[in-house]
CSV table of C-alpha atoms in Angstrom, one decimal:
chain,number,residue,atom,x,y,z
H,1,MET,CA,-20.1,5.8,16.7
H,2,GLN,CA,-17.1,7.7,15.3
H,3,ASP,CA,-16.7,7.6,11.6
H,4,ILE,CA,-14.1,5.0,10.5
H,5,LYS,CA,-12.3,7.4,8.2
H,6,SER,CA,-11.9,10.0,10.9
H,7,SER,CA,-10.3,7.3,13.1
H,8,ILE,CA,-7.9,6.5,10.3
H,9,SER,CA,-7.0,10.2,9.9
H,10,GLN,CA,-6.3,10.4,13.6
H,11,MET,CA,-4.0,7.5,13.2
H,12,ASN,CA,-2.2,9.4,10.5
H,13,ALA,CA,-1.4,12.3,12.8
H,14,LEU,CA,1.8,10.5,13.9
H,15,GLU,CA,2.7,9.8,10.4
H,16,LEU,CA,2.4,13.5,9.5
H,17,SER,CA,4.7,14.3,12.3
H,18,ALA,CA,7.3,11.9,10.7
H,19,GLN,CA,7.5,14.3,7.7
H,20,LYS,CA,9.2,17.0,9.7
H,21,ASN,CA,12.9,17.8,9.2
H,22,THR,CA,14.5,18.1,12.6
H,23,ILE,CA,17.8,16.7,13.9
H,24,ILE,CA,16.0,13.6,15.2
H,25,HIS,CA,14.0,13.1,11.9
H,26,ARG,CA,17.3,13.3,10.0
H,27,LEU,CA,18.8,10.4,11.9
H,28,GLN,CA,18.9,7.2,9.8
H,29,ALA,CA,16.0,4.9,10.5
H,30,PRO,CA,18.2,1.9,11.7
H,31,VAL,CA,19.9,4.2,14.2
H,32,LYS,CA,16.6,5.2,15.7
H,33,ILE,CA,15.4,1.6,15.7
H,34,ILE,CA,18.5,0.3,17.5
H,35,THR,CA,18.4,3.1,20.0
H,36,THR,CA,14.7,2.5,20.7
H,37,VAL,CA,15.3,-1.3,21.2
H,38,ILE,CA,18.2,-0.6,23.6
H,39,TYR,CA,16.1,1.8,25.5
H,40,LEU,CA,13.2,-0.8,25.7
H,41,LEU,CA,15.6,-3.5,26.9
H,42,ILE,CA,17.0,-1.2,29.6
H,43,ILE,CA,13.5,-0.2,30.8
H,44,ILE,CA,12.4,-3.9,30.9
H,45,SER,CA,15.5,-4.8,32.9
H,46,TYR,CA,14.4,-2.7,35.9
H,47,GLY,CA,13.1,-4.7,38.8
H,48,GLN,CA,9.5,-4.4,40.1
H,49,GLY,CA,10.5,-2.3,43.1
H,50,GLN,CA,12.7,0.2,41.3
H,51,VAL,CA,10.0,2.8,40.7
H,52,SER,CA,12.1,5.8,41.7
H,53,ARG,CA,14.9,4.7,39.5
H,54,LEU,CA,12.6,4.6,36.5
H,55,ILE,CA,11.7,8.3,36.8
H,56,PRO,CA,15.0,9.7,35.4
H,57,CYS,CA,14.4,7.5,32.3
H,58,PHE,CA,11.8,10.1,31.2
H,59,PHE,CA,14.7,12.3,30.4
H,60,TYR,CA,15.4,10.6,27.1
H,61,PRO,CA,11.9,10.8,25.6
H,62,ALA,CA,11.5,14.3,26.9
H,63,VAL,CA,14.7,15.4,25.1
H,64,VAL,CA,13.9,13.6,21.9
H,65,MET,CA,10.4,15.0,21.8
H,66,ALA,CA,11.8,18.5,22.3
H,67,LEU,CA,14.5,18.1,19.6
H,68,GLY,CA,12.1,16.3,17.3
H,69,GLU,CA,9.4,18.9,17.8
H,70,ILE,CA,6.8,16.2,18.6
H,71,PRO,CA,3.7,17.7,20.2
H,72,PHE,CA,3.2,16.2,23.7
H,73,LYS,CA,-0.5,16.0,23.1
H,74,THR,CA,-0.1,13.7,20.1
H,75,ILE,CA,2.0,11.2,22.1
H,76,ALA,CA,-0.1,11.6,25.3
H,77,GLY,CA,-3.3,10.9,23.4
H,78,ARG,CA,-2.0,7.6,22.1
H,79,LEU,CA,-0.3,6.7,25.4
H,80,LEU,CA,-3.7,7.0,27.1
H,81,ILE,CA,-5.0,4.3,24.7
H,82,ALA,CA,-2.2,1.9,25.7
H,83,LEU,CA,-2.3,2.5,29.5
H,84,PRO,CA,-5.6,0.9,30.3
H,85,PHE,CA,-4.2,-2.5,29.1
H,86,SER,CA,-1.4,-2.3,31.7
H,87,LEU,CA,-3.9,-1.0,34.2
H,88,PHE,CA,-5.8,-4.2,34.0
H,89,ALA,CA,-2.6,-6.3,34.0
H,90,GLY,CA,-1.2,-4.5,37.0
H,91,ILE,CA,-4.4,-4.1,39.1
H,92,SER,CA,-4.2,-7.7,40.4
H,93,ASN,CA,-0.9,-6.7,42.1
H,94,LEU,CA,-2.8,-4.2,44.2
H,95,MET,CA,-5.2,-6.9,45.4
H,96,PHE,CA,-2.8,-9.9,46.0
H,97,SER,CA,0.4,-8.2,47.2
H,98,ARG,CA,-0.6,-6.4,50.3
H,99,GLU,CA,2.5,-6.5,52.5
H,100,THR,CA,3.8,-3.1,53.4
H,101,ALA,CA,6.9,-2.1,51.4
H,102,PHE,CA,7.5,1.3,53.2
H,103,ILE,CA,5.7,4.1,54.9
H,104,LEU,CA,5.4,7.3,53.0
H,105,GLY,CA,4.1,10.4,55.0
H,106,GLY,CA,2.4,8.0,57.5
H,107,ILE,CA,0.7,6.0,54.7
H,108,ALA,CA,1.6,2.4,54.3
H,109,VAL,CA,2.6,1.7,50.7
H,110,THR,CA,2.2,-2.0,49.8
H,111,ALA,CA,4.5,-4.0,47.6
H,112,GLY,CA,1.5,-4.3,45.2
H,113,MET,CA,1.2,-0.6,44.9
H,114,VAL,CA,5.0,-0.4,44.1
H,115,SER,CA,4.9,-3.1,41.4
H,116,PHE,CA,1.7,-1.6,40.0
H,117,ALA,CA,3.4,1.8,39.7
H,118,SER,CA,6.4,0.1,38.2
H,119,ILE,CA,4.2,-1.6,35.5
H,120,MET,CA,2.5,1.6,34.7
H,121,LEU,CA,5.8,3.6,34.5
H,122,LYS,CA,7.5,0.9,32.3
H,123,THR,CA,4.5,0.9,30.0
H,124,ALA,CA,4.4,4.7,29.7
H,125,LEU,CA,8.2,4.8,29.0
H,126,CYS,CA,8.2,1.9,26.5
H,127,VAL,CA,5.1,3.1,24.6
H,128,THR,CA,6.4,6.6,24.5
H,129,ALA,CA,9.7,5.5,23.1
H,130,VAL,CA,7.9,3.5,20.3
H,131,LEU,CA,5.6,6.4,19.6
H,132,ILE,CA,8.5,8.7,19.3
H,133,LEU,CA,10.2,6.3,16.8
H,134,ILE,CA,7.0,6.3,14.7
H,135,ALA,CA,6.6,10.0,15.0
H,136,THR,CA,10.1,10.7,13.7
H,137,THR,CA,10.4,8.0,11.0
H,138,ASP,CA,8.1,7.4,8.2
H,139,MET,CA,6.9,3.8,7.4
H,140,ASN,CA,9.1,3.5,4.4
H,141,GLY,CA,12.1,4.5,6.5
H,142,LEU,CA,11.1,2.0,9.2
H,143,ALA,CA,10.7,-0.8,6.7
H,144,TYR,CA,14.2,-0.2,5.2
H,145,GLY,CA,15.5,0.3,8.7
H,146,MET,CA,14.2,-3.2,9.6
H,147,LEU,CA,15.7,-4.7,6.4
H,148,SER,CA,19.1,-3.1,7.3
H,149,LEU,CA,18.9,-4.8,10.6
H,150,ARG,CA,18.3,-8.1,8.9
H,151,VAL,CA,14.7,-8.5,9.8
H,152,PRO,CA,13.4,-11.1,7.3
H,153,PRO,CA,11.9,-9.4,4.2
H,154,VAL,CA,8.7,-11.5,4.5
H,155,ILE,CA,7.9,-9.9,7.9
H,156,VAL,CA,8.7,-6.4,6.5
H,157,THR,CA,6.5,-7.1,3.5
H,158,GLN,CA,3.6,-8.1,5.8
H,159,ILE,CA,4.0,-4.9,7.8
H,160,MET,CA,4.2,-2.8,4.7
H,161,LEU,CA,1.2,-4.3,3.0
H,162,THR,CA,-0.9,-4.1,6.2
H,163,TYR,CA,0.1,-0.5,6.5
H,164,ARG,CA,-0.6,0.2,2.8
H,165,TYR,CA,-4.1,-1.4,2.8
H,166,ILE,CA,-5.4,-0.6,6.2
H,167,GLY,CA,-6.6,2.7,4.9
H,168,VAL,CA,-8.1,1.1,1.7
H,169,ILE,CA,-10.0,-1.5,3.8
H,170,ALA,CA,-11.1,1.2,6.2
H,171,GLU,CA,-12.4,3.3,3.3
H,172,GLU,CA,-14.3,0.3,2.0
H,173,ALA,CA,-15.8,-0.3,5.5
H,174,SER,CA,-16.7,3.3,5.7
H,175,VAL,CA,-18.5,3.2,2.3
H,176,MET,CA,-20.4,0.0,3.4
H,177,ARG,CA,-21.3,1.6,6.7
H,178,HIS,CA,-22.7,4.7,5.0
H,179,ALA,CA,-24.6,2.5,2.5
H,180,TYR,CA,-26.1,0.7,5.6
H,181,LEU,CA,-26.9,3.8,7.5
H,182,LEU,CA,-28.7,5.4,4.5
H,183,ARG,CA,-31.0,2.4,4.5
H,184,ALA,CA,-31.3,2.3,8.3
H,185,PRO,CA,-31.9,5.9,9.2
H,186,ASN,CA,-32.9,5.1,12.8
H,187,GLU,CA,-29.7,3.3,13.6
H,188,LYS,CA,-26.5,5.0,14.9
H,189,GLY,CA,-24.3,2.1,13.8
H,190,ILE,CA,-24.4,-1.4,12.5
H,191,ARG,CA,-26.8,-3.5,14.4
H,192,MET,CA,-25.3,-6.6,16.1
H,193,LYS,CA,-27.6,-8.9,14.1
H,194,ASP,CA,-26.2,-7.4,10.9
H,195,MET,CA,-22.6,-7.3,12.0
H,196,GLY,CA,-21.8,-10.9,10.8
H,197,ALA,CA,-23.0,-10.2,7.3
H,198,PHE,CA,-21.2,-6.8,7.3
H,199,LEU,CA,-17.9,-8.2,8.4
H,200,GLY,CA,-18.3,-11.2,6.1
H,201,GLN,CA,-18.8,-8.9,3.1
H,202,LEU,CA,-15.7,-6.9,4.2
H,203,ILE,CA,-13.7,-10.1,4.4
H,204,ILE,CA,-14.9,-11.3,0.9
H,205,ARG,CA,-14.0,-7.9,-0.5
H,206,SER,CA,-10.6,-8.0,1.1
H,207,PHE,CA,-10.0,-11.5,-0.4
H,208,ASP,CA,-11.0,-10.2,-3.9
H,209,ARG,CA,-8.7,-7.2,-3.5
H,210,SER,CA,-5.8,-9.4,-2.3
H,211,GLU,CA,-6.3,-11.6,-5.4
H,212,ARG,CA,-6.2,-8.5,-7.7
H,213,ILE,CA,-3.1,-7.2,-5.9
H,214,TYR,CA,-1.4,-10.6,-6.2
H,215,ASN,CA,-2.2,-10.6,-9.9
H,216,ALA,CA,-0.8,-7.1,-10.3
H,217,MET,CA,2.4,-8.3,-8.5
H,218,LYS,CA,2.7,-11.4,-10.8
H,219,CYS,CA,2.3,-9.2,-13.9
H,220,ARG,CA,5.4,-7.3,-12.8
H,221,GLY,CA,7.6,-10.4,-12.3
H,222,TYR,CA,6.8,-11.2,-8.6
H,223,GLU,CA,7.8,-14.7,-7.8
H,224,GLY,CA,7.3,-14.9,-4.0
H,225,ARG,CA,9.9,-12.4,-2.8
H,226,ILE,CA,9.7,-8.7,-2.9
H,227,ALA,CA,13.0,-7.1,-4.0
H,228,TYR,CA,13.9,-4.0,-2.0
H,229,SER,CA,16.6,-1.5,-2.7
H,230,ASP,CA,20.1,-2.0,-1.3
H,231,ARG,CA,20.3,-1.9,2.5
H,232,GLU,CA,21.3,1.3,4.0
H,233,LYS,CA,24.6,1.3,6.0
H,234,ILE,CA,24.7,3.1,9.3
H,235,SER,CA,26.9,6.2,9.1
H,236,LEU,CA,29.6,7.2,11.5
H,237,LYS,CA,27.3,9.9,12.9
H,238,GLY,CA,24.7,7.2,13.4
H,239,TRP,CA,27.1,4.9,15.3
H,240,ALA,CA,28.1,7.9,17.5
H,241,TYR,CA,24.5,8.6,18.3
H,242,ILE,CA,23.9,5.0,19.3
H,243,THR,CA,27.0,4.9,21.4
H,244,VAL,CA,26.2,8.2,23.3
H,245,THR,CA,22.6,7.2,24.0
H,246,SER,CA,23.6,3.7,25.0
H,247,VAL,CA,26.2,4.9,27.5
H,248,PHE,CA,23.6,7.3,28.8
H,249,PHE,CA,21.0,4.5,29.2
H,250,LEU,CA,23.6,2.3,30.9
H,251,LEU,CA,24.4,5.1,33.3
H,252,LEU,CA,20.8,5.5,34.1
H,253,ARG,CA,20.5,1.8,34.6
H,254,PHE,CA,23.5,1.3,36.9
H,255,VAL,CA,23.8,4.6,38.7
H,256,ASN,CA,21.0,5.5,41.0
H,257,VAL,CA,20.3,9.0,39.7
H,258,SER,CA,17.3,9.5,41.9
H,259,ALA,CA,19.3,8.7,45.0
H,260,LEU,CA,22.1,11.1,43.9
H,261,VAL,CA,19.7,13.9,43.2
H,262,GLY,CA,17.9,13.2,46.5
H,263,SER,CA,21.2,13.3,48.4
H,264,LEU,CA,21.9,16.8,47.1
H,265,PHE,CA,18.8,18.1,48.9
H,266,LEU,CA,19.0,16.0,52.1
B,1,MET,CA,2.9,-8.4,-32.1
B,2,LEU,CA,0.0,-10.2,-30.4
B,3,LYS,CA,-1.7,-13.2,-31.9
B,4,ILE,CA,-4.7,-14.9,-30.3
B,5,GLU,CA,-5.6,-18.2,-31.9
B,6,SER,CA,-9.0,-19.6,-31.1
B,7,ILE,CA,-8.7,-19.4,-27.3
B,8,SER,CA,-11.3,-20.5,-24.8
B,9,VAL,CA,-11.3,-19.7,-21.1
B,10,THR,CA,-13.6,-21.3,-18.5
B,11,TYR,CA,-13.7,-20.2,-14.9
B,12,PRO,CA,-13.4,-22.9,-12.2
B,13,ASP,CA,-17.1,-22.6,-11.6
B,14,GLY,CA,-17.7,-23.8,-15.2
B,15,HIS,CA,-18.7,-20.4,-16.6
B,16,LYS,CA,-17.2,-20.1,-20.1
B,17,VAL,CA,-16.0,-16.5,-20.5
B,18,LEU,CA,-14.1,-16.7,-23.8
B,19,GLU,CA,-15.0,-19.1,-26.6
B,20,HIS,CA,-12.8,-19.6,-29.7
B,21,LEU,CA,-11.6,-16.1,-29.7
B,22,ASP,CA,-9.4,-15.1,-32.6
B,23,PHE,CA,-7.6,-11.9,-33.4
B,24,HIS,CA,-4.3,-10.3,-33.9
B,25,ILE,CA,-2.6,-6.9,-33.3
B,26,GLU,CA,0.1,-5.4,-35.4
B,27,LYS,CA,3.1,-3.6,-33.9
B,28,GLY,CA,2.3,0.0,-33.0
B,29,GLU,CA,-1.5,-0.4,-33.3
B,30,THR,CA,-3.9,0.8,-30.7
B,31,VAL,CA,-6.8,-1.6,-30.4
B,32,GLY,CA,-9.9,-1.1,-28.3
B,33,ILE,CA,-11.9,-3.9,-26.8
B,34,VAL,CA,-15.5,-3.0,-26.1
B,35,GLY,CA,-18.4,-5.0,-24.9
B,36,THR,CA,-21.1,-5.2,-22.2
B,37,ASN,CA,-20.2,-6.2,-18.6
B,38,GLY,CA,-19.2,-9.8,-18.6
B,39,ALA,CA,-18.4,-9.9,-22.3
B,40,GLY,CA,-14.9,-11.1,-21.4
B,41,LYS,CA,-12.8,-8.0,-21.8
B,42,SER,CA,-10.8,-8.3,-18.5
B,43,THR,CA,-10.5,-12.0,-18.9
B,44,LEU,CA,-8.9,-11.5,-22.3
B,45,LEU,CA,-6.3,-9.1,-20.8
B,46,MET,CA,-5.6,-11.5,-18.0
B,47,SER,CA,-5.1,-14.3,-20.5
B,48,VAL,CA,-2.6,-12.4,-22.5
B,49,VAL,CA,-0.2,-12.1,-19.5
B,50,GLY,CA,-0.9,-15.7,-18.4
B,51,ILE,CA,-2.8,-14.9,-15.2
B,52,LEU,CA,-5.5,-17.1,-16.8
B,53,ILE,CA,-4.3,-19.9,-19.1
B,54,PRO,CA,-6.8,-20.8,-21.9
B,55,GLU,CA,-7.8,-24.4,-22.0
B,56,GLU,CA,-7.9,-24.2,-25.8
B,57,GLY,CA,-6.0,-22.3,-28.4
B,58,ARG,CA,-2.9,-20.3,-27.9
B,59,ILE,CA,-1.6,-16.7,-27.4
B,60,LEU,CA,1.6,-15.4,-28.9
B,61,VAL,CA,3.3,-12.2,-27.8
B,62,GLU,CA,6.0,-11.3,-30.3
B,63,GLY,CA,6.1,-14.9,-31.4
B,64,THR,CA,6.5,-16.2,-27.8
B,65,GLU,CA,3.7,-18.5,-26.7
B,66,VAL,CA,2.0,-17.6,-23.4
B,67,CYS,CA,2.6,-20.7,-21.3
B,68,LYS,CA,3.9,-21.4,-17.8
B,69,LYS,CA,7.6,-21.6,-18.8
B,70,ASN,CA,7.5,-18.3,-20.7
B,71,LEU,CA,5.5,-16.2,-18.2
B,72,SER,CA,8.5,-14.2,-17.0
B,73,GLU,CA,9.5,-13.3,-20.5
B,74,ILE,CA,5.9,-12.5,-21.5
B,75,ARG,CA,5.3,-10.3,-18.5
B,76,ARG,CA,8.4,-8.3,-19.2
B,77,ARG,CA,7.1,-7.6,-22.8
B,78,ALA,CA,3.5,-7.1,-21.9
B,79,GLY,CA,2.5,-4.8,-19.1
B,80,VAL,CA,-1.0,-4.5,-17.6
B,81,VAL,CA,-2.4,-1.2,-16.2
B,82,PHE,CA,-5.2,-2.4,-13.9
B,83,GLN,CA,-8.6,-0.8,-13.6
B,84,ASN,CA,-8.1,0.2,-10.0
B,85,PRO,CA,-4.7,1.7,-9.3
B,86,ASP,CA,-5.0,0.8,-5.6
B,87,ASP,CA,-4.6,-2.8,-6.8
B,88,GLN,CA,-1.4,-1.9,-8.5
B,89,LEU,CA,0.3,0.4,-6.1
B,90,PHE,CA,1.0,-1.8,-3.1
B,91,MET,CA,4.4,-0.6,-1.9
B,92,SER,CA,4.5,2.2,0.6
B,93,ASN,CA,5.8,4.9,-1.7
B,94,VAL,CA,5.6,5.7,-5.4
B,95,TYR,CA,9.3,5.2,-6.0
B,96,ASP,CA,9.3,1.6,-4.7
B,97,ASP,CA,6.1,0.9,-6.6
B,98,ILE,CA,7.7,2.0,-9.9
B,99,ALA,CA,10.9,0.1,-9.0
B,100,PHE,CA,9.0,-3.1,-8.1
B,101,GLY,CA,9.0,-4.7,-11.6
B,102,LEU,CA,12.5,-3.6,-12.5
B,103,ARG,CA,13.9,-5.1,-9.2
B,104,ASN,CA,12.1,-8.3,-9.8
B,105,TYR,CA,13.8,-8.6,-13.2
B,106,GLY,CA,17.1,-8.0,-11.6
B,107,ASP,CA,18.0,-4.5,-12.7
B,108,SER,CA,20.7,-2.9,-10.7
B,109,GLU,CA,19.8,0.0,-8.3
B,110,GLU,CA,21.6,2.4,-10.6
B,111,THR,CA,19.6,1.3,-13.6
B,112,VAL,CA,16.4,1.4,-11.5
B,113,ARG,CA,17.2,5.0,-10.4
B,114,GLU,CA,18.0,6.1,-14.0
B,115,LYS,CA,14.8,4.5,-15.5
B,116,ILE,CA,12.6,5.9,-12.7
B,117,SER,CA,14.0,9.4,-13.1
B,118,GLY,CA,13.4,9.1,-16.9
B,119,ILE,CA,9.8,7.9,-16.7
B,120,ALA,CA,9.0,10.4,-13.8
B,121,GLY,CA,10.2,13.2,-16.1
B,122,VAL,CA,8.1,12.1,-19.0
B,123,LEU,CA,5.0,11.8,-16.8
B,124,GLY,CA,5.7,14.8,-14.7
B,125,ILE,CA,5.6,12.9,-11.4
B,126,GLU,CA,9.1,13.7,-10.0
B,127,LYS,CA,7.6,15.4,-7.0
B,128,LEU,CA,5.4,12.3,-6.2
B,129,LEU,CA,8.2,9.8,-6.1
B,130,GLN,CA,8.6,9.8,-2.3
B,131,SER,CA,4.9,10.2,-1.6
B,132,HIS,CA,2.9,7.4,0.0
B,133,SER,CA,0.8,5.7,-2.6
B,134,HIS,CA,-2.3,5.9,-0.5
B,135,LYS,CA,-2.1,9.6,-0.1
B,136,LEU,CA,-2.3,10.4,-3.9
B,137,SER,CA,-5.4,11.6,-5.7
B,138,GLY,CA,-7.2,9.3,-8.1
B,139,GLY,CA,-5.5,10.9,-11.1
B,140,GLU,CA,-2.0,10.8,-9.5
B,141,LYS,CA,-2.5,7.1,-8.6
B,142,ARG,CA,-3.4,6.4,-12.2
B,143,ILE,CA,-0.3,8.1,-13.6
B,144,ALA,CA,1.9,6.4,-10.9
B,145,ALA,CA,0.4,3.0,-11.9
B,146,LEU,CA,1.0,3.8,-15.6
B,147,ALA,CA,4.6,4.7,-14.7
B,148,SER,CA,5.1,1.4,-12.9
B,149,ILE,CA,4.3,-0.4,-16.2
B,150,LEU,CA,6.0,2.0,-18.7
B,151,VAL,CA,9.2,2.0,-16.7
B,152,MET,CA,9.7,-1.7,-17.7
B,153,GLU,CA,9.6,-0.6,-21.3
B,154,PRO,CA,7.1,-3.2,-22.5
B,155,SER,CA,6.4,-3.5,-26.2
B,156,LEU,CA,2.7,-4.2,-25.5
B,157,VAL,CA,0.6,-2.4,-22.9
B,158,LEU,CA,-2.8,-3.7,-21.9
B,159,PHE,CA,-5.2,-1.2,-20.2
B,160,ASP,CA,-8.2,-2.2,-18.2
B,161,GLU,CA,-10.6,0.7,-18.1
B,162,PRO,CA,-8.0,3.4,-18.1
B,163,THR,CA,-10.4,6.3,-17.8
B,164,SER,CA,-12.6,5.0,-15.0
B,165,PHE,CA,-12.7,7.0,-11.8
B,166,LEU,CA,-11.1,10.0,-13.5
B,167,ASP,CA,-12.4,13.6,-13.5
B,168,PRO,CA,-12.8,15.1,-17.0
B,169,LYS,CA,-9.6,17.0,-17.1
B,170,THR,CA,-7.5,14.1,-15.8
B,171,ARG,CA,-9.2,11.9,-18.3
B,172,ARG,CA,-8.4,14.3,-21.1
B,173,LYS,CA,-4.7,14.5,-19.9
B,174,LEU,CA,-4.5,10.7,-19.9
B,175,MET,CA,-6.1,10.4,-23.3
B,176,ASN,CA,-3.6,12.8,-24.8
B,177,PHE,CA,-0.8,10.9,-23.2
B,178,LEU,CA,-2.0,7.6,-24.5
B,179,LYS,CA,-2.4,9.1,-28.0
B,180,GLY,CA,1.3,10.0,-28.0
B,181,LEU,CA,2.5,6.8,-26.4
B,182,GLU,CA,4.4,4.9,-29.0
B,183,VAL,CA,3.8,1.3,-27.9
B,184,THR,CA,1.3,-1.3,-29.0
B,185,LYS,CA,-1.8,-0.8,-26.9
B,186,LEU,CA,-4.8,-3.0,-26.2
B,187,ILE,CA,-7.5,-1.1,-24.3
B,188,ALA,CA,-10.5,-2.7,-22.7
B,189,THR,CA,-13.0,0.0,-22.1
B,190,HIS,CA,-16.6,1.2,-21.7
B,191,ASP,CA,-15.5,4.7,-22.6
B,192,LEU,CA,-16.5,4.6,-26.2
B,193,ASP,CA,-15.6,8.2,-26.8
B,194,MET,CA,-12.1,7.5,-25.8
B,195,ALA,CA,-12.0,4.4,-27.9
B,196,LEU,CA,-13.2,6.4,-30.9
B,197,GLU,CA,-10.6,9.1,-30.3
B,198,ILE,CA,-7.5,7.0,-29.7
B,199,CYS,CA,-8.0,3.6,-31.1
B,200,ASP,CA,-7.1,2.6,-34.7
B,201,ARG,CA,-9.2,-0.5,-34.5
B,202,VAL,CA,-12.0,-1.8,-32.3
B,203,LEU,CA,-13.0,-5.3,-31.3
B,204,VAL,CA,-16.5,-5.8,-30.1
B,205,LEU,CA,-16.9,-8.7,-27.7
B,206,LYS,CA,-20.2,-10.4,-27.1
B,207,ASP,CA,-20.7,-13.6,-25.0
B,208,GLY,CA,-16.9,-14.3,-25.0
B,209,ALA,CA,-16.5,-14.1,-28.8
B,210,VAL,CA,-15.6,-11.5,-31.4
B,211,PHE,CA,-18.9,-10.0,-32.5
B,212,ALA,CA,-17.4,-7.4,-34.8
B,213,GLU,CA,-14.0,-6.0,-35.7
B,214,GLY,CA,-12.8,-3.1,-37.7
B,215,ARG,CA,-11.8,0.5,-37.9
B,216,ALA,CA,-12.9,2.4,-34.8
B,217,ARG,CA,-14.8,5.1,-36.7
B,218,GLU,CA,-16.7,2.5,-38.7
B,219,ILE,CA,-17.6,0.1,-36.0
B,220,LEU,CA,-18.5,2.6,-33.3
B,221,ALA,CA,-20.6,4.7,-35.7
B,222,ASP,CA,-22.7,1.7,-36.7
B,223,GLU,CA,-25.8,2.1,-34.6
B,224,LYS,CA,-27.4,-1.2,-35.5
B,225,LEU,CA,-24.2,-3.2,-34.8
B,226,MET,CA,-23.7,-1.4,-31.5
B,227,ASP,CA,-27.3,-2.0,-30.5
B,228,ALA,CA,-27.0,-5.7,-31.4
B,229,ALA,CA,-23.9,-5.9,-29.2
B,230,GLY,CA,-25.7,-4.4,-26.3
B,231,LEU,CA,-23.9,-1.1,-26.6
B,232,GLU,CA,-24.7,2.5,-27.6
B,233,LEU,CA,-23.1,4.9,-29.9
B,234,PRO,CA,-20.4,7.1,-28.3
B,235,PHE,CA,-21.8,10.2,-26.7
B,236,CYS,CA,-20.2,12.5,-29.3
B,237,MET,CA,-22.1,10.6,-32.0
B,238,GLN,CA,-25.4,10.9,-30.1
B,239,GLY,CA,-24.9,14.7,-30.1
B,240,ILE,CA,-23.9,14.6,-26.4
B,241,GLU,CA,-20.6,16.3,-25.6
């Protein structure tokens, strides 16, 4: 079993990438959030049979990754974690939708295969876009970006606190695990029969900690609502970036780029 | 500055932690609270800022009684530096953590910026302001937590085990800072050497009541008294450096 702390440090690799200073990193967080949301909406809007039209959509993440100096390996590694979920969601299409959609090189391609490929491509594109957003914007920037976009502060606070304490709880779990393993030298991990007590202890510790945090908040005047700094306004440059990328996305969506490229060669 | 008049605090499970506790602190004094585990040190600190409300007696901070309607005012005047800075640094970066209290009390962003810049300069943490709180070392967290309280310019600062989890050099740095800090301080601690060095007066708690009270050098050097309170002499008085 992999050590909990090393899993957390792997999670932090994307966060480290957010500390860079490239043209993409320098964009305001709300600009990147809006662009990502528009991109996601465009991707989702493609029909199930439009697999070939989805392929040019890789252009955007590829360009942003290059400009943002985001290592492909970092994104690909996380993408591989997300893809199995879509794989299981899309696999039923292969079984239930068996009518032939078209023949490719003498092989009958079923409608199920097409929609399966579409689901996988859409997942890859959407997850990549979100990972790029995280890899180019630190959590604080994301939080303030969300506030600028009028996301309710209570939701932003939940996200911030979860992010802040996930490492602390993981560290606590790691210490408990080490303490367990030192007294159970023949075990490679927590035995299932002890897992209930282990998780129960972790929850109790989390409750204790949350009470202490709440007390610390109250001691500094907290009365149910966290006050953040003034909301950041999107600059002219930011609006220009949103406009250019949106026009590009709309072109991809409504012009069949794949067919155009194909016609050049046929 | 701080007047505690015969307070008693009982936890919801019926366990009486403080019983008719009486003492006062003058403005500018540094008072240490020592005692065994469970003697009521942390409970006393939490009572001063109204996290726990005594069922008997009353607490006055600069003449204002600690009660529900005065809590906001009390918490602006009295700041608590918690034992574990991870409990105190909950925002995603140090700047927002230090700004938390100021914003809650309605200070403008400009004032917040000015005050944070001032306190960061005093504590030498300018470079940490944009850092994520969870990425700091133990010592840095402690200083950031201290900054988050001092920035509110409290007239009374309560410290719960300020030197715990610190390496010797960071402990020394913090102690030197506390010595020079010109506010009234109430320090709950097991670090008797620190209490001896920086406290004017010491209060020994035993079973939720004041067992002994007096000048730090006299109380902490009294072996019989310390033994009766379940404590030891400070290491430096035992010949251990």
